[in-house]
Amino acid sequence: MKKTLTQHWQNSVFLVVFVLFFVSINLGYYYFLVFSFELFTLFYAWLLEFAAFGLAYECTELFLSLILRETDLARLKKLKSCPPVALVCCTCDDVDINILKNLGNQTYPNLHIFILDDSQRKESQLVVDSSKFEVIRRPSRIGYKAGNLNNWLFRYGSYFPYFVVVDADSFIPDTFVEEMIHYAEHPTNYNIAIFESLIYAWNTKNGFVRLQNVMTPLVHRHRLRLDNRFESTLSVGHNNLYRTAILIDIGGFDQNYIAEDYATSIKILRQRKWLCKTVPVLSYERLPTNLTEYIRRQARWAFQTFQLLNLNISGLRWTIRLKIIRSLHHYLVPIVASFGIVMLVFFNLQRWMFYPSFHIEYEMVEMLIKSKFFLFWIIYLFLPFILRIILALRERVTIVEYLRSTLFHSALFVATIWPVIRRLTNFWTGDVLGFNVTGRSYSPTFLQIIKLGGAGFVLIWIALFSVILNPIFAGLNLIWILPSSLSPFIIYYYQNTTS
Amino acid sequence: MTIRRMSLGMLTLTLIAALFLVGASQTRKNQFYRNLLMQCESLISKTEPLVPDSVNENQINEKFQETIQDSLAKIIVISKEGYAKEVRYYYKKNLMVIDRLDEREKVVRRDIFDAKGRIRIRTYYDYNGNRTRRDYLNIYGKRIDRESFFVPLGGRTGY
């Protein structure tokens, strides 16, 4: 009872800090901006509120991650017994034989390896067969990955109290299963259904991947300090360990959604009996090595996150609800950003039509710089940036690496605006797209990059042009427009750079 | 409850917050302009007993304000042609109000400045001295609101 009450208060901390940030941002809007009573201004205020939600959530995460201590899960020093554990590897025409072979190096003595092969191509099936592990195939791909896992779960699951799920691109250290079992077998962790690991990229020889991986320590910091404490961890679906009985009890993985990881963990967490937590055990996965792969993955993630809309979340903790909303918010940002950019262009062109002069009056610039309004926007833009720098330094990420990664991520964001909007339009028009694995593709050429980014790049270039026409009042926007307009060059450069 | 319902709830909440923001902004904006108008009226009434100084149009420059000795000052600006062009009101060397005059030396426009020397309220008058409309400007000089006043029949004389 006492523990539940403490946990309840702990969860409230996140909500309280979030509300404080949200209210502070709104007070800033109130004091520094003037809104006239028009429909257009109301829409602008709505966009600002939408941005305030994301900013408040991000600042809450960063701030709490900065001040809270890591929550360590109890771990057995030595295993008294070695319960049978299954290691299941899901593959679908994306097998890598070297990675498969590596699974056989696990030090855990009572381990059984299964390859759940959904491959349609004969050559992929032959590669899987050459691995000499037990291969399980099914006549159809119903339920995609969830269906594949359920097929195994209801046939073999009852023989194993635990099972580890890895993907065809997962690389796990030799002691991975043993380490995970040390946590799972500890009596105080009896209520944890899913044990997540800390996942890094293994293919970091490519500059494109290395920069995606730079901020991963911060993500892990959030998982260990916040998600574990506020019981808001959601499964990522691979490189993790499950308690088989619980999965069987809830009817297996949720086959109704492509994001079976989120759907299944929400189903478990809704019961309030079981938890999902992250343990400090390292594992690795392959990250997209070029823009084609990255866009395919982002568009799929956006689609599958919105597919969860009709999922029941009654009984779920508020911290997890907020996290889910934040995920949806994250994939709506490209749409909102596009509206924001169009409004900026409209404002700049309108101003330019009334004052078609390039002459900069220094008094006006001085007035703008000294104004509280300017100070507000600087704080607004740089607060999360500064908090992230502090955290990055604590995680031993150098400032240069951090800045490089920020620049690279902003370039990736611009490049994915159009593909994500297109994929979400598919979703809203009722087009049911099947699951397609990220897979591997050749690096696109510079022209192909521009074609892939499409409308996103064009919109940014138009915005840059409009800011040049109106340098005094829109000049501050150059902070983000200038690097964003260089996105195709930045992506092309890092795609072809080895680290 | 589904995620859809929760997301719609969240979107509605942000919309309500936006409505509050715009509504609150109206109150604050109105308060700011009301204060400015009150300051202006009090300044003009305080300067009524003063004997105004006259200066030529070409003497009005950036350094002019520094030469004002009194905390309250009413200056009539004389144009090159020799007629009164405008009346300026200063408080502690800060320009607060300019009354633009026509050839009959009647006020046709009143510009009220904020503490940073930006015009924030502009009031127009007709030939009979009736207030016809008032524009409220933001810090960039863009009109954000306009108030029109009722002028009695026959009051408007073609201005």
XYZ file of C-alpha atoms in Angstrom:
658
model
C 0.000 0.000 0.000
C 2.779 2.389 1.044
C 4.717 1.546 -2.123
C 1.663 2.229 -4.313
C 1.143 5.580 -2.628
C 4.807 6.556 -3.096
C 4.588 5.534 -6.740
C 1.433 7.592 -7.134
C 3.235 10.675 -5.799
C 6.228 9.978 -8.000
C 4.002 9.823 -11.086
C 2.415 13.107 -10.036
C 5.849 14.782 -10.068
C 6.062 14.332 -13.835
C 2.582 15.739 -14.368
C 3.182 18.689 -12.045
C 6.460 19.651 -13.758
C 4.828 19.250 -17.166
C 1.912 21.501 -16.196
C 4.354 24.060 -14.733
C 6.307 24.221 -17.993
C 3.104 24.418 -20.047
C 1.713 27.255 -17.916
C 5.072 29.127 -17.972
C 5.215 28.969 -21.754
C 1.638 30.252 -21.929
C 2.453 33.103 -19.548
C 5.319 33.949 -21.896
C 2.924 33.998 -24.836
C 0.540 36.155 -22.846
C 3.095 38.765 -21.806
C 5.196 38.981 -24.942
C 2.791 38.434 -27.822
C -0.296 40.385 -28.827
C -3.098 38.541 -30.596
C -5.883 40.366 -32.365
C -9.308 38.785 -32.428
C -9.282 37.192 -35.884
C -9.697 33.647 -37.166
C -6.195 33.675 -38.631
C -4.690 34.736 -35.280
C -6.703 32.083 -33.467
C -5.238 29.468 -35.783
C -1.764 30.881 -35.120
C -2.411 30.714 -31.366
C -3.517 27.097 -31.770
C -0.276 26.246 -33.550
C 1.622 27.933 -30.708
C -0.318 25.889 -28.136
C 0.481 22.734 -30.063
C 4.163 23.705 -30.009
C 3.868 24.549 -26.293
C 2.668 21.021 -25.554
C 5.707 19.467 -27.247
C 8.119 21.960 -25.736
C 6.690 21.494 -22.222
C 6.946 17.708 -22.534
C 10.492 17.856 -23.826
C 11.622 20.339 -21.169
C 10.014 18.194 -18.451
C 11.868 15.118 -19.672
C 15.173 16.956 -19.962
C 14.833 18.749 -16.640
C 13.826 15.650 -14.656
C 16.447 13.587 -16.393
C 18.966 16.152 -15.225
C 17.988 16.142 -11.557
C 16.721 12.613 -10.888
C 18.943 9.695 -10.037
C 19.092 6.444 -11.966
C 16.692 3.776 -10.694
C 18.552 0.502 -10.429
C 16.623 -2.721 -10.675
C 17.684 -5.466 -8.301
C 19.893 -8.103 -9.906
C 20.930 -11.560 -8.679
C 24.661 -11.868 -8.106
C 24.609 -15.522 -9.039
C 21.934 -17.686 -10.622
C 20.761 -20.508 -8.394
C 19.196 -22.369 -11.310
C 19.032 -21.838 -15.052
C 15.403 -21.969 -16.228
C 14.915 -22.846 -19.908
C 14.948 -19.734 -22.087
C 13.989 -19.419 -25.752
C 15.763 -16.988 -28.023
C 13.473 -16.205 -30.946
C 14.696 -14.311 -33.967
C 12.060 -12.856 -36.307
C 13.026 -12.508 -39.930
C 11.246 -11.650 -43.154
C 13.511 -11.533 -46.213
C 16.012 -9.443 -44.257
C 18.273 -12.144 -42.834
C 21.981 -11.578 -42.216
C 23.769 -14.910 -41.774
C 26.608 -13.426 -39.693
C 24.127 -12.040 -37.207
C 22.269 -15.360 -37.084
C 25.496 -17.238 -36.417
C 26.335 -14.821 -33.628
C 23.192 -15.911 -31.750
C 24.844 -19.277 -31.156
C 27.599 -17.694 -29.023
C 25.359 -17.037 -26.014
C 26.887 -18.151 -22.708
C 23.565 -19.020 -21.066
C 23.503 -22.827 -20.657
C 19.787 -23.616 -20.979
C 19.051 -21.698 -24.190
C 17.037 -22.829 -27.220
C 17.229 -20.784 -30.386
C 14.324 -20.530 -32.837
C 14.287 -18.658 -36.125
C 10.747 -17.507 -36.927
C 11.041 -17.164 -40.661
C 8.378 -15.228 -42.567
C 10.609 -14.878 -45.640
C 8.810 -15.176 -48.964
C 11.917 -15.379 -51.135
C 13.508 -18.823 -51.653
C 17.081 -17.484 -51.383
C 16.319 -15.908 -47.969
C 14.831 -19.196 -46.773
C 17.961 -21.066 -47.893
C 20.173 -18.680 -45.920
C 17.999 -19.179 -42.825
C 18.138 -22.964 -43.251
C 21.933 -22.838 -43.409
C 22.040 -21.423 -39.846
C 21.311 -24.874 -38.337
C 18.971 -23.418 -35.694
C 15.400 -24.622 -35.396
C 13.389 -22.824 -38.093
C 9.652 -22.277 -37.776
C 7.643 -21.236 -40.816
C 3.905 -20.707 -41.281
C 1.708 -20.879 -44.342
C 0.798 -17.152 -44.379
C 2.009 -13.841 -42.974
C -1.190 -13.137 -41.025
C -0.567 -10.658 -38.211
C 2.946 -9.871 -39.533
C 5.521 -9.927 -36.727
C 2.896 -10.358 -33.975
C 1.358 -13.290 -35.850
C 4.776 -14.834 -36.328
C 5.563 -14.539 -32.603
C 2.131 -15.847 -31.577
C 2.576 -18.860 -33.835
C 5.664 -19.759 -31.815
C 4.238 -18.663 -28.456
C 1.219 -20.965 -28.519
C 3.169 -23.921 -29.881
C 6.338 -23.822 -27.786
C 5.896 -21.018 -25.261
C 4.676 -23.183 -22.400
C 8.058 -24.989 -22.271
C 9.927 -21.793 -21.483
C 9.284 -19.416 -18.543
C 11.148 -16.678 -20.434
C 11.826 -15.830 -24.058
C 14.052 -13.239 -25.683
C 12.993 -11.569 -28.934
C 15.571 -10.330 -31.425
C 15.153 -9.024 -34.971
C 17.106 -10.107 -38.027
C 19.348 -7.044 -37.640
C 19.858 -7.363 -33.874
C 23.305 -7.997 -32.521
C 23.436 -9.143 -28.902
C 26.573 -9.617 -26.792
C 27.394 -13.211 -25.803
C 26.289 -12.654 -22.179
C 23.029 -10.907 -23.088
C 20.559 -13.657 -22.137
C 22.497 -14.513 -18.965
C 22.490 -10.859 -17.878
C 18.780 -10.482 -18.559
C 17.976 -13.626 -16.554
C 19.964 -12.248 -13.592
C 17.418 -9.408 -13.444
C 14.333 -11.488 -14.275
C 15.044 -14.115 -11.622
C 15.417 -11.614 -8.781
C 12.376 -12.014 -6.471
C 11.682 -8.242 -6.279
C 11.220 -8.098 -10.055
C 8.376 -10.624 -10.063
C 5.913 -7.990 -11.389
C 7.983 -7.029 -14.431
C 6.574 -8.605 -17.589
C 9.023 -7.176 -20.134
C 12.691 -6.357 -19.578
C 14.002 -3.909 -22.172
C 17.691 -3.467 -22.942
C 19.690 -0.372 -23.902
C 19.971 -0.507 -27.684
C 22.813 1.118 -29.633
C 23.594 0.949 -33.342
C 26.234 -1.537 -34.506
C 26.763 -0.230 -38.059
C 28.348 3.052 -36.986
C 31.076 3.037 -39.624
C 28.755 5.137 -41.748
C 28.581 8.867 -40.877
C 24.808 8.833 -41.420
C 24.382 6.180 -38.713
C 26.984 7.572 -36.335
C 25.159 10.895 -36.089
C 21.814 9.178 -35.484
C 23.510 7.330 -32.639
C 25.167 10.358 -30.953
C 22.193 11.218 -28.756
C 21.313 7.601 -27.892
C 22.930 7.906 -24.400
C 20.369 10.634 -23.637
C 17.508 8.382 -24.693
C 18.884 5.667 -22.419
C 19.231 8.176 -19.611
C 15.524 9.014 -19.978
C 14.628 5.324 -19.927
C 16.644 4.563 -16.792
C 15.877 7.724 -14.827
C 12.367 8.660 -15.925
C 10.541 5.775 -17.573
C 11.635 3.258 -14.931
C 10.748 5.639 -12.100
C 7.391 6.784 -13.538
C 6.540 3.288 -14.807
C 6.080 4.636 -18.316
C 8.321 2.270 -20.259
C 6.801 0.909 -23.450
C 8.361 -2.033 -25.229
C 10.270 -1.449 -28.471
C 9.582 -5.029 -29.573
C 13.088 -6.438 -29.895
C 16.267 -7.080 -27.901
C 14.125 -7.700 -24.816
C 13.039 -10.506 -22.496
C 9.422 -11.534 -21.802
C 7.783 -13.589 -19.066
C 5.995 -16.187 -21.179
C 3.112 -16.883 -18.777
C 1.987 -13.235 -18.873
C 2.047 -13.104 -22.666
C 0.025 -16.310 -22.891
C -2.331 -14.969 -20.236
C -3.164 -11.827 -22.260
C -3.674 -13.838 -25.445
C -0.281 -13.243 -27.008
C 1.006 -10.313 -29.042
C -1.638 -7.961 -30.429
C -2.091 -8.863 -34.102
C -4.445 -5.981 -34.882
C -1.685 -3.428 -35.068
C 1.573 -3.167 -36.982
C 3.112 -1.585 -33.848
C 2.621 -4.829 -31.928
C 5.251 -3.723 -29.392
C 3.312 -0.685 -28.158
C -0.068 -2.433 -28.462
C 1.106 -5.468 -26.477
C 2.841 -3.500 -23.745
C -0.207 -1.219 -23.375
C -2.372 -4.332 -23.039
C -0.074 -5.588 -20.261
C 0.256 -2.249 -18.458
C -3.493 -1.572 -18.500
C -3.993 -4.379 -16.000
C -1.811 -2.487 -13.473
C -0.430 -5.810 -12.259
C 2.579 -5.929 -14.539
C 5.279 -3.504 -15.555
C 7.754 -3.001 -18.341
C 11.209 -1.761 -17.334
C 14.619 -1.125 -18.828
C 17.730 -2.781 -17.439
C 21.299 -1.576 -18.029
C 22.195 -4.407 -20.412
C 23.551 -3.375 -23.809
C 22.421 -4.700 -27.171
C 22.703 -3.485 -30.740
C 20.612 -3.019 -33.862
C 21.153 -1.803 -37.397
C 20.113 1.785 -38.090
C 19.250 3.125 -41.572
C 22.428 3.923 -43.501
C 20.934 6.329 -46.024
C 17.975 8.598 -46.626
C 15.899 6.024 -48.517
C 15.999 3.585 -45.603
C 15.481 6.350 -43.051
C 12.420 7.785 -44.823
C 10.893 4.328 -45.225
C 11.305 3.664 -41.508
C 10.015 7.068 -40.355
C 6.960 6.922 -42.633
C 6.167 3.416 -41.394
C 6.540 4.471 -37.749
C 4.243 7.462 -38.323
C 1.662 5.201 -39.970
C 1.783 2.514 -37.288
C 1.613 5.061 -34.441
C -1.609 6.521 -35.872
C -2.948 3.034 -36.462
C -3.053 2.710 -32.656
C -5.770 5.380 -32.419
C -8.600 2.950 -31.673
C -6.596 1.103 -29.004
C -8.260 1.023 -25.597
C -6.188 2.719 -22.901
C -8.592 2.652 -19.961
C -6.758 2.034 -16.717
C -3.402 3.171 -18.085
C -1.270 5.506 -15.951
C -1.276 9.197 -16.921
C 2.462 9.218 -17.518
C 2.038 6.577 -20.242
C -0.987 8.328 -21.706
C 1.039 11.513 -21.977
C 3.848 9.557 -23.589
C 1.476 8.120 -26.212
C 0.058 11.574 -26.933
C 3.615 12.826 -27.272
C 4.342 10.086 -29.861
C 1.313 11.163 -31.903
C 2.339 14.791 -31.469
C 5.825 13.928 -32.715
C 4.471 12.575 -36.010
C 2.045 15.486 -36.404
C 4.888 18.000 -36.103
C 5.739 17.829 -39.860
C 2.170 18.863 -40.704
C 2.086 21.656 -38.138
C 5.572 22.811 -39.149
C 4.429 23.016 -42.781
C 1.482 25.208 -41.761
C 3.842 27.356 -39.677
C 6.266 27.784 -42.592
C 3.421 28.684 -44.985
C 2.197 31.297 -42.483
C 5.712 32.701 -42.153
C 6.018 32.996 -45.947
C 2.600 34.643 -46.106
C 3.561 37.134 -43.356
C 6.892 37.965 -44.991
C 5.421 38.466 -48.455
C 2.620 40.590 -47.060
C 5.098 42.808 -45.216
C 7.342 43.020 -48.214
C 4.436 44.121 -50.427
C 3.711 47.010 -48.057
C 7.338 47.921 -47.347
C 9.284 46.788 -50.429
C 12.606 48.050 -49.155
C 15.793 46.163 -48.367
C 17.067 49.105 -46.370
C 17.747 48.011 -42.791
C 17.069 50.742 -40.273
C 19.505 50.102 -37.468
C 17.272 51.799 -34.909
C 14.626 49.211 -35.664
C 17.102 46.349 -35.345
C 18.341 47.771 -32.052
C 14.781 48.200 -30.832
C 13.994 44.605 -31.764
C 17.089 43.196 -30.073
C 16.453 45.159 -26.875
C 12.787 44.172 -26.748
C 11.463 41.591 -24.281
C 9.757 39.955 -27.229
C 13.144 39.084 -28.721
C 14.369 37.745 -25.372
C 11.295 35.527 -25.111
C 11.870 33.946 -28.509
C 15.542 33.363 -27.716
C 14.609 31.570 -24.468
C 11.825 29.704 -26.254
C 14.149 28.425 -28.951
C 17.200 27.760 -26.824
C 15.884 26.379 -23.498
C 15.585 22.736 -24.643
C 18.773 23.187 -26.648
C 20.721 24.291 -23.549
C 19.190 21.582 -21.330
C 20.188 18.994 -23.924
C 23.747 20.354 -24.086
C 24.088 19.996 -20.293
C 22.780 16.425 -20.455
C 24.974 15.625 -23.437
C 28.054 16.814 -21.543
C 27.056 14.638 -18.583
C 26.795 11.678 -20.936
C 30.255 12.529 -22.327
C 28.992 13.649 -25.710
C 31.204 16.514 -26.885
C 29.593 19.841 -27.820
C 30.917 19.540 -31.387
C 29.318 16.111 -31.769
C 26.110 17.375 -30.248
C 25.939 20.385 -32.595
C 26.738 18.172 -35.564
C 24.014 15.739 -34.542
C 21.478 18.564 -34.066
C 22.260 19.955 -37.509
C 21.990 16.485 -39.005
C 18.677 15.733 -37.292
C 17.176 19.025 -38.436
C 18.224 18.095 -41.986
C 16.580 14.686 -41.582
C 13.445 16.334 -40.231
C 13.100 18.557 -43.304
C 13.725 15.570 -45.584
C 10.987 13.522 -43.888
C 8.293 16.240 -43.757
C 6.820 15.333 -47.130
C 7.084 11.494 -46.931
C 5.510 11.460 -43.452
C 2.648 13.741 -44.547
C 2.097 11.528 -47.597
C 2.007 8.364 -45.498
C -0.349 9.900 -42.944
C -2.606 11.027 -45.802
C -2.693 7.356 -46.867
C -3.784 6.532 -43.357
C -6.537 9.156 -43.189
C -7.901 8.218 -46.601
C -8.400 4.694 -45.279
C -5.609 3.085 -47.266
C -4.533 0.026 -45.256
C -0.881 -0.509 -45.962
C 0.784 -3.752 -44.984
C 3.895 -4.089 -42.907
C 7.098 -3.722 -44.869
C 10.459 -4.157 -43.215
C 12.919 -1.247 -43.361
C 15.281 -3.408 -45.395
C 18.445 -2.278 -47.136
C 18.741 0.115 -50.061
C 21.484 1.765 -52.071
C 22.424 5.313 -51.081
C 20.473 7.817 -53.169
C 22.315 10.340 -55.339
C 22.051 14.069 -54.646
C 19.208 14.476 -57.138
C 17.407 11.461 -55.690
C 17.735 13.013 -52.204
C 16.036 16.181 -53.467
C 13.318 14.067 -55.074
C 12.816 12.059 -51.867
C 12.550 15.199 -49.685
C 10.346 16.810 -52.358
C 7.960 19.462 -51.111
C 9.741 19.772 -47.742
C 12.919 21.164 -49.317
C 10.994 23.431 -51.697
C 8.968 24.870 -48.815
C 12.112 25.637 -46.822
C 13.764 27.338 -49.802
C 10.683 29.488 -50.363
C 10.719 30.373 -46.637
C 14.405 31.333 -46.880
C 13.657 33.590 -49.854
C 10.781 35.253 -47.981
C 12.990 35.878 -44.923
C 15.601 37.531 -47.137
C 12.840 39.882 -48.333
C 11.958 40.792 -44.767
C 15.229 40.598 -42.794
C 14.303 42.790 -39.802
C 11.142 41.143 -38.627
C 11.808 37.597 -39.725
C 15.615 37.558 -39.384
C 15.527 35.506 -36.186
C 14.051 32.647 -38.201
C 17.360 32.349 -40.047
C 18.618 30.403 -37.006
C 16.639 27.386 -38.200
C 15.885 28.205 -41.842
C 19.505 28.618 -42.904
C 20.714 25.167 -41.745
C 17.434 23.575 -42.857
C 17.815 24.951 -46.367
C 21.149 23.126 -46.584
C 19.509 19.798 -45.678
C 20.095 17.907 -48.965
C 23.789 18.854 -48.896
C 24.173 17.820 -45.249
C 22.446 14.488 -45.844
C 24.427 13.784 -48.985
C 27.675 14.612 -47.208
C 27.111 12.333 -44.214
C 25.630 9.544 -46.295
C 28.913 9.286 -48.152
C 31.194 9.777 -45.160
C 32.735 6.995 -43.154
C 33.517 7.614 -39.507
C -11.272 5.263 -23.551
C -9.354 4.996 -26.806
C -6.231 6.851 -27.890
C -8.366 8.627 -30.499
C -10.669 10.045 -27.839
C -7.744 11.103 -25.672
C -6.001 12.798 -28.632
C -9.182 14.631 -29.574
C -9.495 15.708 -25.943
C -5.922 16.991 -26.031
C -6.510 18.867 -29.303
C -9.653 20.413 -27.822
C -7.676 21.440 -24.748
C -5.045 23.162 -26.891
C -7.834 24.904 -28.808
C -9.390 26.092 -25.546
C -5.957 27.271 -24.371
C -5.561 29.156 -27.688
C -8.974 30.776 -27.208
C -8.021 31.811 -23.681
C -4.740 33.191 -24.954
C -6.435 35.300 -27.625
C -9.145 36.385 -25.170
C -6.640 37.279 -22.459
C -4.568 39.122 -25.019
C -7.601 41.292 -25.848
C -8.013 42.216 -22.182
C -4.335 42.993 -21.758
C -4.172 44.875 -25.035
C -7.246 46.904 -24.085
C -5.776 47.634 -20.675
C -2.497 48.803 -22.203
C -4.258 51.131 -24.667
C -6.649 52.376 -22.001
C -3.694 53.303 -19.785
C -2.011 55.059 -22.684
C -5.148 57.101 -23.437
C -5.519 58.026 -19.763
C -1.878 59.124 -19.570
C -2.374 61.191 -22.706
C -5.503 62.913 -21.383
C -3.880 63.686 -18.041
C -0.766 65.030 -19.768
C -2.777 67.317 -22.047
C -4.867 68.638 -19.172
C -1.721 69.304 -17.104
C -0.102 71.215 -19.955
C -3.193 73.375 -20.611
C -2.126 76.204 -18.265
C 1.389 76.248 -19.770
C 2.404 78.843 -22.311
C 3.543 76.814 -25.307
C 6.983 77.352 -26.843
C 7.248 77.687 -30.578
C 10.021 76.124 -32.613
C 10.671 75.955 -36.315
C 10.192 72.707 -38.157
C 13.904 72.476 -38.998
C 14.847 72.657 -35.299
C 13.047 69.390 -34.552
C 15.727 66.744 -34.646
C 17.028 63.899 -32.477
C 18.852 66.278 -30.129
C 15.838 68.521 -29.672
C 14.367 66.481 -26.833
C 17.556 66.944 -24.791
C 17.194 70.719 -24.899
C 13.808 70.646 -23.096
C 14.258 71.972 -19.568
C 10.881 71.315 -17.887
C 9.372 67.957 -17.001
C 6.180 68.961 -18.808
C 6.434 70.722 -22.146
C 4.063 71.792 -24.895
C 5.782 72.774 -28.139
C 4.154 74.259 -31.217
C 6.027 73.352 -34.385
C 5.969 76.071 -37.026
C 6.280 75.004 -40.630
C 8.591 76.587 -43.209
C 5.598 78.437 -44.590
C 5.022 79.983 -41.181
C 1.859 78.328 -39.925
C 1.396 76.008 -36.936
C 1.903 72.459 -38.148
C 1.711 70.378 -35.006
C 1.652 70.507 -31.223
C 4.004 68.207 -29.346
C 3.642 67.175 -25.715
C 6.677 65.990 -23.773
C 6.930 64.395 -20.353
C 10.417 64.142 -18.816
C 11.921 64.787 -22.253
C 9.965 61.899 -23.772
C 7.665 62.652 -26.657
C 4.191 61.479 -25.619
C 1.691 63.022 -28.010
C 1.681 64.831 -31.341
C -1.413 66.717 -32.461
C -1.325 67.279 -36.240
C -3.046 70.530 -37.225
C -4.754 71.649 -40.406
C -4.572 75.142 -41.969
C -7.196 76.372 -39.454
C -4.959 75.081 -36.634
C -7.565 72.480 -35.715
C -6.404 69.033 -34.645
C -7.008 66.495 -37.413
C -4.917 63.645 -36.071
C -3.494 62.715 -32.667
C -0.596 60.280 -32.385
C 0.043 58.803 -28.963
C 3.456 57.270 -28.336
C 4.520 54.505 -25.968
C 7.532 54.669 -23.637
C 9.837 53.559 -26.450
C 8.772 56.305 -28.844
C 6.550 54.116 -31.048
C 3.136 55.327 -32.192
C 0.561 52.998 -30.626
C -2.699 54.959 -30.958
C -3.715 57.194 -33.824
C -6.956 59.173 -33.567
C -8.538 61.041 -36.474
C -10.814 64.093 -36.232
C -13.021 65.782 -38.799
C -13.148 69.509 -39.612
C -15.628 70.087 -36.810
C -13.344 68.475 -34.237
C -15.421 65.276 -34.014
C -13.462 62.140 -33.321
C -14.126 59.856 -36.288
C -11.931 56.815 -35.800
C -9.077 55.453 -33.742
C -6.410 52.975 -34.856
C -4.518 50.754 -32.428
C -1.072 49.807 -33.635
C 1.298 47.051 -32.539
C 5.003 47.606 -31.867
C 5.775 47.308 -35.578
C 3.282 49.987 -36.521
C 0.805 47.526 -37.971
C -2.837 48.270 -37.255
C -4.331 45.565 -35.089
C -7.660 47.143 -34.291
C -9.832 50.052 -35.408
C -12.575 51.847 -33.548
C -15.080 54.008 -35.438
C -17.060 56.710 -33.663
C -20.540 57.943 -34.251
C -20.566 61.424 -35.742
C -23.868 63.356 -35.427
C -25.766 64.173 -38.612
C -24.118 67.084 -40.325
C -21.029 66.667 -38.219
C -18.916 65.144 -40.948
C -17.745 67.766 -43.367
C -16.013 65.799 -46.017
C -12.838 64.907 -44.182
